[in-house]
Coordinates of C-alpha atoms in Angstrom, one line a residue:
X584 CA 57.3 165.1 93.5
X585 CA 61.0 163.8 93.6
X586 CA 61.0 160.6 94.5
X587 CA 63.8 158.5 96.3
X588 CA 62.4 155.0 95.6
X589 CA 64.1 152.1 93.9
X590 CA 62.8 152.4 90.2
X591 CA 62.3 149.0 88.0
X592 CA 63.8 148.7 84.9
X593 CA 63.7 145.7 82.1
X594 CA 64.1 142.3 84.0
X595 CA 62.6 138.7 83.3
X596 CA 60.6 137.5 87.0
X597 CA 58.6 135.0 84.8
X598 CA 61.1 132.3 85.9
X599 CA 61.7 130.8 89.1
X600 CA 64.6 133.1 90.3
X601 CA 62.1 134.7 93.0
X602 CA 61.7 131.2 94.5
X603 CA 58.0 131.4 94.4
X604 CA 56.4 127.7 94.8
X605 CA 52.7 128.4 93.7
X606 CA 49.9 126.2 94.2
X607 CA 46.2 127.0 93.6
X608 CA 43.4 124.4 95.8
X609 CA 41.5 127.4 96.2
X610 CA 40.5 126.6 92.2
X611 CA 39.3 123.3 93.7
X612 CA 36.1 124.8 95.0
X613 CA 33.0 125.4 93.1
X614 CA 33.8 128.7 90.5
X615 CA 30.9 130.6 92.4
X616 CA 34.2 131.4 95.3
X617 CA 36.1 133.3 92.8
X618 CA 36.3 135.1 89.6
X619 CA 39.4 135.3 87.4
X620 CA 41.2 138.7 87.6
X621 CA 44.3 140.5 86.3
X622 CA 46.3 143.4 87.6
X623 CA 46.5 146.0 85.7
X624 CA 50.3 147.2 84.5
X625 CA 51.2 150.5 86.5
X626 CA 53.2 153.3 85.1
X627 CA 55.9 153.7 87.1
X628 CA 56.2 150.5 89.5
X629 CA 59.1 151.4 92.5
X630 CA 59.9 149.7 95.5
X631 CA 59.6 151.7 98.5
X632 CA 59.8 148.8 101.1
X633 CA 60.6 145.2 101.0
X634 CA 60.5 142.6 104.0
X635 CA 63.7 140.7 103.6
X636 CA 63.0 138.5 106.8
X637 CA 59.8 137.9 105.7
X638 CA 60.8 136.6 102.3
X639 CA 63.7 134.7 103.8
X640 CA 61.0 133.0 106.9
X641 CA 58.9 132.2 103.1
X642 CA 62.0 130.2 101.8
X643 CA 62.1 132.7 98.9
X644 CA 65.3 134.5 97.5
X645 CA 65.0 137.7 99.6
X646 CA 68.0 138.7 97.1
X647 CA 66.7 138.7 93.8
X648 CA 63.4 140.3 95.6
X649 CA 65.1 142.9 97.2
X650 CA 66.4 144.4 93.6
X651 CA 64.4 147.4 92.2
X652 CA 63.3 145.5 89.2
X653 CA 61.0 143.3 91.5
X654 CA 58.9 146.3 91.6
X655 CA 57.7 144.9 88.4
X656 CA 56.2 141.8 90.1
X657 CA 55.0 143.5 93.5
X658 CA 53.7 146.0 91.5
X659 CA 51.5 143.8 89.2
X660 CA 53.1 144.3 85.8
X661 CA 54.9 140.8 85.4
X662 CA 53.4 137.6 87.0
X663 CA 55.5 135.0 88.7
X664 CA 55.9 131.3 87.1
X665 CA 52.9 129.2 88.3
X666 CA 50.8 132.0 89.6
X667 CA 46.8 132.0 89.0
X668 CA 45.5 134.8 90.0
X669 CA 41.6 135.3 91.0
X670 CA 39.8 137.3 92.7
X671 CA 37.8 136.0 96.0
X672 CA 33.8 136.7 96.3
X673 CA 32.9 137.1 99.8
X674 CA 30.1 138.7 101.8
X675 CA 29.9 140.5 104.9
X676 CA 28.1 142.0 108.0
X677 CA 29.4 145.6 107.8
X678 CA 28.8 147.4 110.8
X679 CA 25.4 144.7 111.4
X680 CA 24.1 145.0 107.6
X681 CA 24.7 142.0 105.1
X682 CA 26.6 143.2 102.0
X683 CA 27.6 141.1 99.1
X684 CA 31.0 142.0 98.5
X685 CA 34.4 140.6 97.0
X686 CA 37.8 141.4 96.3
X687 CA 37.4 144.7 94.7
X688 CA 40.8 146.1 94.7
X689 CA 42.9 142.7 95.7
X690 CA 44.2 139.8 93.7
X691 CA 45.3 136.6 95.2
X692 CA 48.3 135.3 92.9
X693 CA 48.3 131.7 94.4
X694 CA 49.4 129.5 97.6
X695 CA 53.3 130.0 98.3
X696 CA 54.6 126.4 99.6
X697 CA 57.0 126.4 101.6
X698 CA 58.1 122.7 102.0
X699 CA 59.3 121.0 105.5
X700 CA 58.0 124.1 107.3
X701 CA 55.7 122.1 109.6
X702 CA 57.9 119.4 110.1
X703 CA 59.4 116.3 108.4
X704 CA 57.6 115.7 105.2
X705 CA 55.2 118.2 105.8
X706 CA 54.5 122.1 104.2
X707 CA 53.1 125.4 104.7
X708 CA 51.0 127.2 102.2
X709 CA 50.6 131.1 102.2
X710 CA 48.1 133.5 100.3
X711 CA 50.1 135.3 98.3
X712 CA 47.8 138.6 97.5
X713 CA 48.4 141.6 95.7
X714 CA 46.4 145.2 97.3
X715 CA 45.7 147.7 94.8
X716 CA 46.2 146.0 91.7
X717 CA 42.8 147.8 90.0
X718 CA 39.9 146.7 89.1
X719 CA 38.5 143.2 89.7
X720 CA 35.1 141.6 88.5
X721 CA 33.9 143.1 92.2
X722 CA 35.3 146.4 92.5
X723 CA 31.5 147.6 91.4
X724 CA 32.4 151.4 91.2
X725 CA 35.6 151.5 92.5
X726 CA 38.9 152.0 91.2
X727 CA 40.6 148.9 92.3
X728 CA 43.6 151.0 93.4
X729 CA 45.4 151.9 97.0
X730 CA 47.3 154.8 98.1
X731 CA 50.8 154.8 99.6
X732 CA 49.3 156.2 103.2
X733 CA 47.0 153.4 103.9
X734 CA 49.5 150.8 102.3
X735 CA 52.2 151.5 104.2
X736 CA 49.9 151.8 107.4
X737 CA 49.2 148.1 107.1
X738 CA 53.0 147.2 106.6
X739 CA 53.6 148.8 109.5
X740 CA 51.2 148.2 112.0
X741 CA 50.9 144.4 110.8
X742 CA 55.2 144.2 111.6
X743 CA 54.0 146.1 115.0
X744 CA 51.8 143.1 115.6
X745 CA 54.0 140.4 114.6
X746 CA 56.9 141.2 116.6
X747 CA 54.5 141.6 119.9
X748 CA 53.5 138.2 119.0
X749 CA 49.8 138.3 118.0
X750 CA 48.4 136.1 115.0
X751 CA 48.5 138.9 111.9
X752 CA 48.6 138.6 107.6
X753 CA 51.8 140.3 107.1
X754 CA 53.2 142.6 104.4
X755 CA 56.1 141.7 101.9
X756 CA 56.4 144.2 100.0
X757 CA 54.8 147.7 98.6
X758 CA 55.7 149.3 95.6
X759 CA 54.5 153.0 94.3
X760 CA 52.8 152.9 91.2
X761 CA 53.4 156.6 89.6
X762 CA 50.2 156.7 89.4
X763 CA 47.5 159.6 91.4
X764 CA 44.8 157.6 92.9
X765 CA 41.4 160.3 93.3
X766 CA 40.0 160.0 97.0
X767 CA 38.9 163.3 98.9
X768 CA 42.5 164.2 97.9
X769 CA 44.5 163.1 95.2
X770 CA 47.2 160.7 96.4
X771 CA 50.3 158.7 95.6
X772 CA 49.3 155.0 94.4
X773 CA 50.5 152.3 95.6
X774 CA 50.4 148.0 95.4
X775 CA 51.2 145.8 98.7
X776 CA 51.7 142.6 98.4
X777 CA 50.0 140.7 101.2
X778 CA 51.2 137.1 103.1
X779 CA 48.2 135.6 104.8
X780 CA 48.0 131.8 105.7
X781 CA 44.2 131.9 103.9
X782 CA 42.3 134.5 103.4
X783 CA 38.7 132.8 104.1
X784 CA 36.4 135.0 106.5
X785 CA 33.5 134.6 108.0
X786 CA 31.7 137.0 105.4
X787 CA 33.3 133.7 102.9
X788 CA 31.0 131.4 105.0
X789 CA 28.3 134.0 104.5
X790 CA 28.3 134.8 101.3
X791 CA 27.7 130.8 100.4
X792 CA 25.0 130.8 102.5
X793 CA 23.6 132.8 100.5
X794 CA 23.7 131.1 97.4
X795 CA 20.9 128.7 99.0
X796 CA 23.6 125.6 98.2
X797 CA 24.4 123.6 101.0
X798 CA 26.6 121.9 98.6
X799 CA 28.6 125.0 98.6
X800 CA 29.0 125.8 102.4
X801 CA 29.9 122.2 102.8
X802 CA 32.6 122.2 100.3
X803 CA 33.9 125.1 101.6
X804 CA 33.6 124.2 104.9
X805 CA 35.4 121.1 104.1
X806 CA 38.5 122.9 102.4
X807 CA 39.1 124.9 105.3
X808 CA 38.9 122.4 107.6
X809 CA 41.5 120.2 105.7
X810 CA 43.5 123.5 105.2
X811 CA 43.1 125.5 108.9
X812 CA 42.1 122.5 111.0
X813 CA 42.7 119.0 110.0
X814 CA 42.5 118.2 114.0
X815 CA 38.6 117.6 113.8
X816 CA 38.8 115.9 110.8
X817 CA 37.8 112.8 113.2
X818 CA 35.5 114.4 115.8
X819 CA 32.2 112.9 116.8
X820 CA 30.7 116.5 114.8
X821 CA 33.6 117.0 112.7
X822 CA 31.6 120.4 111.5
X823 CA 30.8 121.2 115.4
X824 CA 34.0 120.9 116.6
X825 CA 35.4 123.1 113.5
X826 CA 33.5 126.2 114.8
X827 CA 34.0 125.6 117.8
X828 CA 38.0 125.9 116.8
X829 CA 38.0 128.5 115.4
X830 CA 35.9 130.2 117.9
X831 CA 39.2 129.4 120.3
X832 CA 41.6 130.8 118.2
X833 CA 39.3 133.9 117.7
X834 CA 39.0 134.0 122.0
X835 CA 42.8 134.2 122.0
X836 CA 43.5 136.4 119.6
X837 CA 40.9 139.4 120.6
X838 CA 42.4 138.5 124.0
X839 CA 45.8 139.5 122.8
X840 CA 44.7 142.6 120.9
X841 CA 43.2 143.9 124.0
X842 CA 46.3 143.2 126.1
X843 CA 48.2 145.8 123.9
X844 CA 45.4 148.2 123.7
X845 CA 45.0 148.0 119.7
X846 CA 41.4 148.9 118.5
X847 CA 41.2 147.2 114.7
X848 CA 38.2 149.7 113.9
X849 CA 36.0 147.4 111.5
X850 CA 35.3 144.5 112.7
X851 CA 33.0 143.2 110.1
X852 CA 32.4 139.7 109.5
X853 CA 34.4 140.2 106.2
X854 CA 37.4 141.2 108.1
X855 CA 37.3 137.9 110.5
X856 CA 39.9 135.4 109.2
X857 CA 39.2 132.1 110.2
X858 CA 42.7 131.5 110.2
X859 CA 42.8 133.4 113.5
X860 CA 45.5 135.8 112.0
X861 CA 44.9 140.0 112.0
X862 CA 43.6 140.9 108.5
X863 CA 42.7 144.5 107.6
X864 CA 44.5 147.8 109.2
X865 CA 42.3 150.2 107.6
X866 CA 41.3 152.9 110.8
X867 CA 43.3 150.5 113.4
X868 CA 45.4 152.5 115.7
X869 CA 46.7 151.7 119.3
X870 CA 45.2 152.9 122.3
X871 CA 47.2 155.8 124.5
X872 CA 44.9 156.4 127.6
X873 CA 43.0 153.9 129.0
X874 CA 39.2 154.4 128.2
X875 CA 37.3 150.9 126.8
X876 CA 35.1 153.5 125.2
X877 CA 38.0 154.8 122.8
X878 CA 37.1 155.0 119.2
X879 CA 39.2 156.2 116.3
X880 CA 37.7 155.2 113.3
X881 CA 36.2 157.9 111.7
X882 CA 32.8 156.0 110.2
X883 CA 32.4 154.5 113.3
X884 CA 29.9 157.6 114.2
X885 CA 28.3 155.1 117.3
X886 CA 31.3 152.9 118.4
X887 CA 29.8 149.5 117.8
X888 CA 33.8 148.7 117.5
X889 CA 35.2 150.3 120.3
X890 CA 37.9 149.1 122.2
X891 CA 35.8 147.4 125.2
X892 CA 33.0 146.1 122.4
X893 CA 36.0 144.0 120.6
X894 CA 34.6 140.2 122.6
X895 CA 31.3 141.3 122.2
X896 CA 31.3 141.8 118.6
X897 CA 33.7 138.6 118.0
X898 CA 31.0 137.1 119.5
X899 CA 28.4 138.7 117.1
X900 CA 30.3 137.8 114.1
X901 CA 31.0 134.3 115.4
X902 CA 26.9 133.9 115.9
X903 CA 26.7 134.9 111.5
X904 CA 29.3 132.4 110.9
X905 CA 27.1 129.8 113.1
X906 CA 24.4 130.4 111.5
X907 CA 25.8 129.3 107.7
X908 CA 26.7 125.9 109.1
X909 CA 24.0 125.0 111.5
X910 CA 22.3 122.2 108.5
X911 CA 25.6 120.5 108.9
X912 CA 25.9 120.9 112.7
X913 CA 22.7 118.5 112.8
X914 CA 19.7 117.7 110.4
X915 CA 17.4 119.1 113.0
X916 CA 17.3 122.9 113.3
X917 CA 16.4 122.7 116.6
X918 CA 19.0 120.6 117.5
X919 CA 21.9 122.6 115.6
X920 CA 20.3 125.7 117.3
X921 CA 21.4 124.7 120.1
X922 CA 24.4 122.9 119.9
X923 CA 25.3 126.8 117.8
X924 CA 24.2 128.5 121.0
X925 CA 26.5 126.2 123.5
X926 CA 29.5 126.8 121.3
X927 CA 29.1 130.2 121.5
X928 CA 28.8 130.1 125.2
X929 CA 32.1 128.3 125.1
X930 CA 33.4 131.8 123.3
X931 CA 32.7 134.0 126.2
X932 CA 34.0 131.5 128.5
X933 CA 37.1 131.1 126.7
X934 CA 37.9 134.5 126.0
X935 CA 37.3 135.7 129.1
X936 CA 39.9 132.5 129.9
X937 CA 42.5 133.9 127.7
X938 CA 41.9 137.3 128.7
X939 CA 42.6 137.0 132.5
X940 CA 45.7 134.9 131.9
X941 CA 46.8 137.1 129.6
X942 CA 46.2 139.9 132.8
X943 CA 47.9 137.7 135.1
X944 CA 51.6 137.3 133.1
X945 CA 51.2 141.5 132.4
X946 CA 51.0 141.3 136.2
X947 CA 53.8 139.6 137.4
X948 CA 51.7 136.5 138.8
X949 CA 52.1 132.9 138.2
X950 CA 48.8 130.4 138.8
X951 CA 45.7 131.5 139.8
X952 CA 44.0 133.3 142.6
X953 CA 39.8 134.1 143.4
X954 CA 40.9 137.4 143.8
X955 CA 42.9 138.0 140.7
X956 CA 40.2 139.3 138.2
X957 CA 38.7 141.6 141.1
X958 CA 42.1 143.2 140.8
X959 CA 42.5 143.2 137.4
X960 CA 39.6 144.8 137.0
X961 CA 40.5 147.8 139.9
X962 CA 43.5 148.6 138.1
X963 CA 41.5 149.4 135.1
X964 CA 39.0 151.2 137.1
X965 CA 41.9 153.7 138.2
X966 CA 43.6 153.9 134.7
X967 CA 40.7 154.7 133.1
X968 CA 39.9 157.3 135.9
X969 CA 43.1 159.3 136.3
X970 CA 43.4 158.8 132.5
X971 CA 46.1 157.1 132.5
X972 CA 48.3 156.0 129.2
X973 CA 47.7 151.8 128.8
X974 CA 51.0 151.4 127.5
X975 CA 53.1 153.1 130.0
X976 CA 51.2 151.9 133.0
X977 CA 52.0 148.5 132.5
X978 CA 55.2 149.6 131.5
X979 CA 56.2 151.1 134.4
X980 CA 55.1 148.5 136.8
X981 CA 57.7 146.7 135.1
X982 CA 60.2 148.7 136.4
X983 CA 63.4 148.6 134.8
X984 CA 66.3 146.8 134.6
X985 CA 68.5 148.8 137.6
X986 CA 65.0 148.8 139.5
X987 CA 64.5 147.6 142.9
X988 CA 62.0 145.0 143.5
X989 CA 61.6 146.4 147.0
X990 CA 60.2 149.7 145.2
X991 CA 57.0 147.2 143.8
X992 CA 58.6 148.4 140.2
X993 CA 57.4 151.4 140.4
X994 CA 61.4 152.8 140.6
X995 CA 61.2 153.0 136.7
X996 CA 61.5 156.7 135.2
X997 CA 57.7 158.3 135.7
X998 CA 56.8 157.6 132.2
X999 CA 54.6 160.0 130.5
X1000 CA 50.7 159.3 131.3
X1001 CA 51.2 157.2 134.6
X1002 CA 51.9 160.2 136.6
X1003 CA 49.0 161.0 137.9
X1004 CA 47.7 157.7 139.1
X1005 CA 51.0 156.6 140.8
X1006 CA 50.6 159.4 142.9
X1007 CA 47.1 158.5 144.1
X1008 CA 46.2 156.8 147.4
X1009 CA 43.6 154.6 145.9
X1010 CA 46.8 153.3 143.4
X1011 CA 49.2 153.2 146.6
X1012 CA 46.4 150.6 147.9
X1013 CA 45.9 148.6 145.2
X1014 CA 49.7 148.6 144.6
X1015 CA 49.5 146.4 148.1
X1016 CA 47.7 143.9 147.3
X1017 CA 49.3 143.7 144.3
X1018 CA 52.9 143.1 145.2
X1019 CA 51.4 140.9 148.0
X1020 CA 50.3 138.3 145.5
X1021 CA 53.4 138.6 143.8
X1022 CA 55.3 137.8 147.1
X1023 CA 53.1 134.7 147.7
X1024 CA 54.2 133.0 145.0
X1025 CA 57.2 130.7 144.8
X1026 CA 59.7 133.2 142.2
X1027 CA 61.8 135.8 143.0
X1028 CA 60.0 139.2 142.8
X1029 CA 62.8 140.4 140.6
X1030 CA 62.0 137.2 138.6
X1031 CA 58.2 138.4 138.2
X1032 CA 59.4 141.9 136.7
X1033 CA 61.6 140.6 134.5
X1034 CA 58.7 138.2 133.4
X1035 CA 56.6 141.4 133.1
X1036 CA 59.4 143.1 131.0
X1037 CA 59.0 140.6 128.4
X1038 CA 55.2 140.8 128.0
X1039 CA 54.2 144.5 128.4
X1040 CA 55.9 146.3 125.9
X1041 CA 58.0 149.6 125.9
X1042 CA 57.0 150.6 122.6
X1043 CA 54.0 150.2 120.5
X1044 CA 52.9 151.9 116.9
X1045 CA 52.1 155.0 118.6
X1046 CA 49.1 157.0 116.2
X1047 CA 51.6 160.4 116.0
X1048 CA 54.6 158.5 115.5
X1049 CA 53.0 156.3 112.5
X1050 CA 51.0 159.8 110.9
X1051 CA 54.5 161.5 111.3
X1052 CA 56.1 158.8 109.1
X1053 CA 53.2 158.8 107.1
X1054 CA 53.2 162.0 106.1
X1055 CA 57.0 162.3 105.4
X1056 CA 57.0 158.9 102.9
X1057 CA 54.1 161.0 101.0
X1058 CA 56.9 163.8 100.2
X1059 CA 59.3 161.0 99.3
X1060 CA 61.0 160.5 102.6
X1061 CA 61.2 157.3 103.5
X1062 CA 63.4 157.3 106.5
X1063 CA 60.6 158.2 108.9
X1064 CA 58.9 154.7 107.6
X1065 CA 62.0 152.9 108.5
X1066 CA 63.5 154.2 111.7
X1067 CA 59.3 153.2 113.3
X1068 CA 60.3 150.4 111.7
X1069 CA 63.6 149.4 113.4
X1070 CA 61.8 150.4 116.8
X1071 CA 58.7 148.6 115.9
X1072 CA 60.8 145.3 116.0
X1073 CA 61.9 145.7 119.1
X1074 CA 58.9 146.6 121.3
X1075 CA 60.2 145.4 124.7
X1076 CA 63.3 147.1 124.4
X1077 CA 64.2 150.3 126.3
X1078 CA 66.3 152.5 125.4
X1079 CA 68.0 156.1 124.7
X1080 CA 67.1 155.7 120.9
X1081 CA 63.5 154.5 121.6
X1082 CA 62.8 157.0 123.8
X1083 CA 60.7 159.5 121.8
X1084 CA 58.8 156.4 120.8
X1085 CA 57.6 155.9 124.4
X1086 CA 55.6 159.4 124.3
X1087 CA 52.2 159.6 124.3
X1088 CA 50.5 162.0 121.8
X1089 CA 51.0 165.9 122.4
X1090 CA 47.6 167.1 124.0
X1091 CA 45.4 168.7 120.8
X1092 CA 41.9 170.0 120.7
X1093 CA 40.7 167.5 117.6
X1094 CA 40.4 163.5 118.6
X1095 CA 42.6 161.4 116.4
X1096 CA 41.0 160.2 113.4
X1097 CA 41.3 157.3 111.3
X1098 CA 40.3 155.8 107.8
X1099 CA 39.5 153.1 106.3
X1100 CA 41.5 154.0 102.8
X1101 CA 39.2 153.2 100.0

């Protein structure tokens, strides 16, 4: 295959020219967390993308990066001054059955510091992780290698996520190796190099748990506390009031996913960050009409992570991670039962907190009214039964620009999927009482759709658009990749140019289908 990638060629990276500020406190914790690990040297290291405004947000120099010879870093040939690079063990619930698992094809290279970036005198530290770099002491039988489809999948759905504001690892850089990597096909290989503010999970929690050392879960528990949530370092129950933090952040982010319709597809415990960030796009994919049932990942044969089970199974995973810290919740077991099983009430609470607020600004409204779930809920009711596309719904209650407000937004062009449904009575009602409680309140009703314009997006990482790309960088064309790309960082923008990213998927005969890439 011809290839148009940027090719490496002889270059010294081992000094500090990149910028790279490592750091390694994750050594500070007992060596049962982590094994030592090297990536293996690839034949033919190229750079195929590069996130310049990442590396420049990182304090790094985004121009010495950007050369073709950093290939030879990103790819896992050459090592950066100061790196240490380890694997991470971990456990996990995957799909409800506990696994001992580990970084079998990633290697964390350090903690990037990024000095003064959370204020005067303080600093930021970011996982700095290479995907695909082979074999670690946990790959058991696998490979420890990637290929190109799924890595650039995660670049680009994680810069999808970023730019619509959720909490998400993001991707610096992925480089092709020259190298065939043997799945049901054989593919292109491929490294990405992965920025993550930790990447401690649940299934981290669980797997010291399981060592039957609460030395270990409290060390560990203690590092990420200083590291994720210093704020209850003085709490009454410093351990407590750590869960029930990151419980919050969890709420608000699975809040947030839902409010975009994205499905993540694997929620094991392994793939919950307590960092509250997005971590793992294997069969993720965005949601075009409206069904809480929808399911696209493709070993997901009973949809235990479909898109309306997402709070339920936070909550499930939040439960394992309870469970690994109730002896330091309180002495008595009885009593950390149940101070476990109030925090996890708090969960639903908050989520369902988070959610309906999150409803409310996709709606137009401002404060609260009894009747506002009721009619959150209605809306779906009708989406879901006139099948109507998520995205474009919301969309095109927005209205546009040159819309009048008199017209409820609904002036907008009939975007694809919401035909249907506007032209319903039922939707005509409910349309009512919806610009009703938009009138009630004390903003312009141009001033709510303009509000509404800046939360529901135009354009999301529709599944055709990001398998047409997909399929082109495979055959060496890249420019698919980078055009989603450019529209991806835009997502409430809409316009002429955008405009074939705002179609839903042509009607087929087979459901779409994801994987998880390994």
């Amino acid at each position: 295959m011809h290839s148009p990638f940027s090719s490496a060629s002889h270059v010294d990276l081992t000094d500090n020219s990149t910028g790279f500020n490592f750091d390694t406190t994750y050594l500070n914790l007992p060596g049962a967390f982590y094994a030592p690990a090297q990536p293996v040297a690839v034949k033919l290291p190229q750079l195929v993308l590069f996130n310049r405004a990442l590396a420049e947000s990182l304090g790094l120099n985004a121009d010495v990066l950007a050369e073709p010879t950093s290939a030879l870093f990103f790819g896992g040939n050459v090592l950066p001054e100061g790196s240490t690079p380890i694997a991470q063990a971990y456990a996990g619930h995957q799909f409800g059955h506990f696994t001992v698992l580990g970084d079998g094809r990633a290697i964390l290279l350090g903690e990037h510091v990024v000095r003064g970036s959370g204020g005067p005198g303080a600093s930021m530290r970011w996982d700095i992780q290479l995907k695909g770099p082979g074999q670690t002491p946990y790959s058991r039988r696998g490979d420890g290698r990637a290929a190109l489809g799924p890595m650039l999948r995660e670049y680009i759905i994680s810069e999808a996520m970023f730019a619509l504001g959720i909490p998400t690892t993001r991707s610096l850089a992925v480089v092709a190796t020259g190298e065939p990597v043997y799945r049901e096909n054989v593919l292109p290989g491929a490294v990405l190099t992965r920025v993550a503010a930790s990447h401690i999970r649940v299934g981290t929690f669980e797997y010291a748990a399981s060592q039957g050392d609460l030395s270990q879960v409290k060390a560990l528990a203690d590092y990420t506390i200083r590291r994720h949530y210093s704020e209850t370092l003085n709490a009454e129950n410093p351990y407590l009031a750590f869960f029930q933090a990151v419980a919050e952040r969890q709420a608000e982010l699975i809040a947030k996913w839902m409010q975009v319709g994205f499905i993540h597809g694997v929620m094991n415990t392994d793939n919950m960050a307590l960092s509250g960030e997005t971590i793992d796009y294997g069969p993720c994919a965005f949601m075009d009409t409206y069904d809480p049932a929808t399911v696209f990942s493709s070993i997901d044969q009973h949809g235990r992570y479909a898109f309306g089970n997402q709070p339920r199974i936070a909550s499930w995973n939040l439960a394992r991670f309870a469970e690994t810290l109730l002896p330091l919740f309180d002495a008595d077991e009885k009593k950390a039962i149940e101070l476990g099983q109030a925090a996890l009430t708090e969960f639903g609470e908050s989520f369902n907190r988070h959610w309906v607020q999150g409803m409310r600004a996709k709606l137009g409204w401002i404060g609260e009214e009894e009747d506002d779930a009721e009619l959150v809920a209605t809306l779906l009711q009708l989406m879901q039964k006139h099948e109507a596309d998520y995205t474009n719904t919301f969309r095109r209650l927005s209205g546009s620009a040159s819309a009048s407000a008199e017209n409820h937004g609904t002036a907008a062009n009939a975007l694809p999927g919401t035909e249907t449904l506007f032209a319903t009575p039922e939707f005509t009602a409910w349309a009512g009482n919806w610009w009703a409680r938009i009138k009630r309140q004390n903003i312009l009703p141009a001033e709510a759709l303009t509000n509404m314009r800046s939360v529901n997006p135009a354009v999301i990482a529709r599944n055709h658009k990001v398998e047409e790309a997909l399929s082109a960088a495979n055959e060496g064309n890249l420019s698919a990749v980078q055009k989603l790309l450019d529209v991806l960082h835009k997502p409430f923008a809409e316009t002429a140019e955008n405009a074939a990213y705002r179609e839903p998927a042509p009607p087929s005969n087979e459901p779409y289908r994801t994987f998880c890439g390994t």
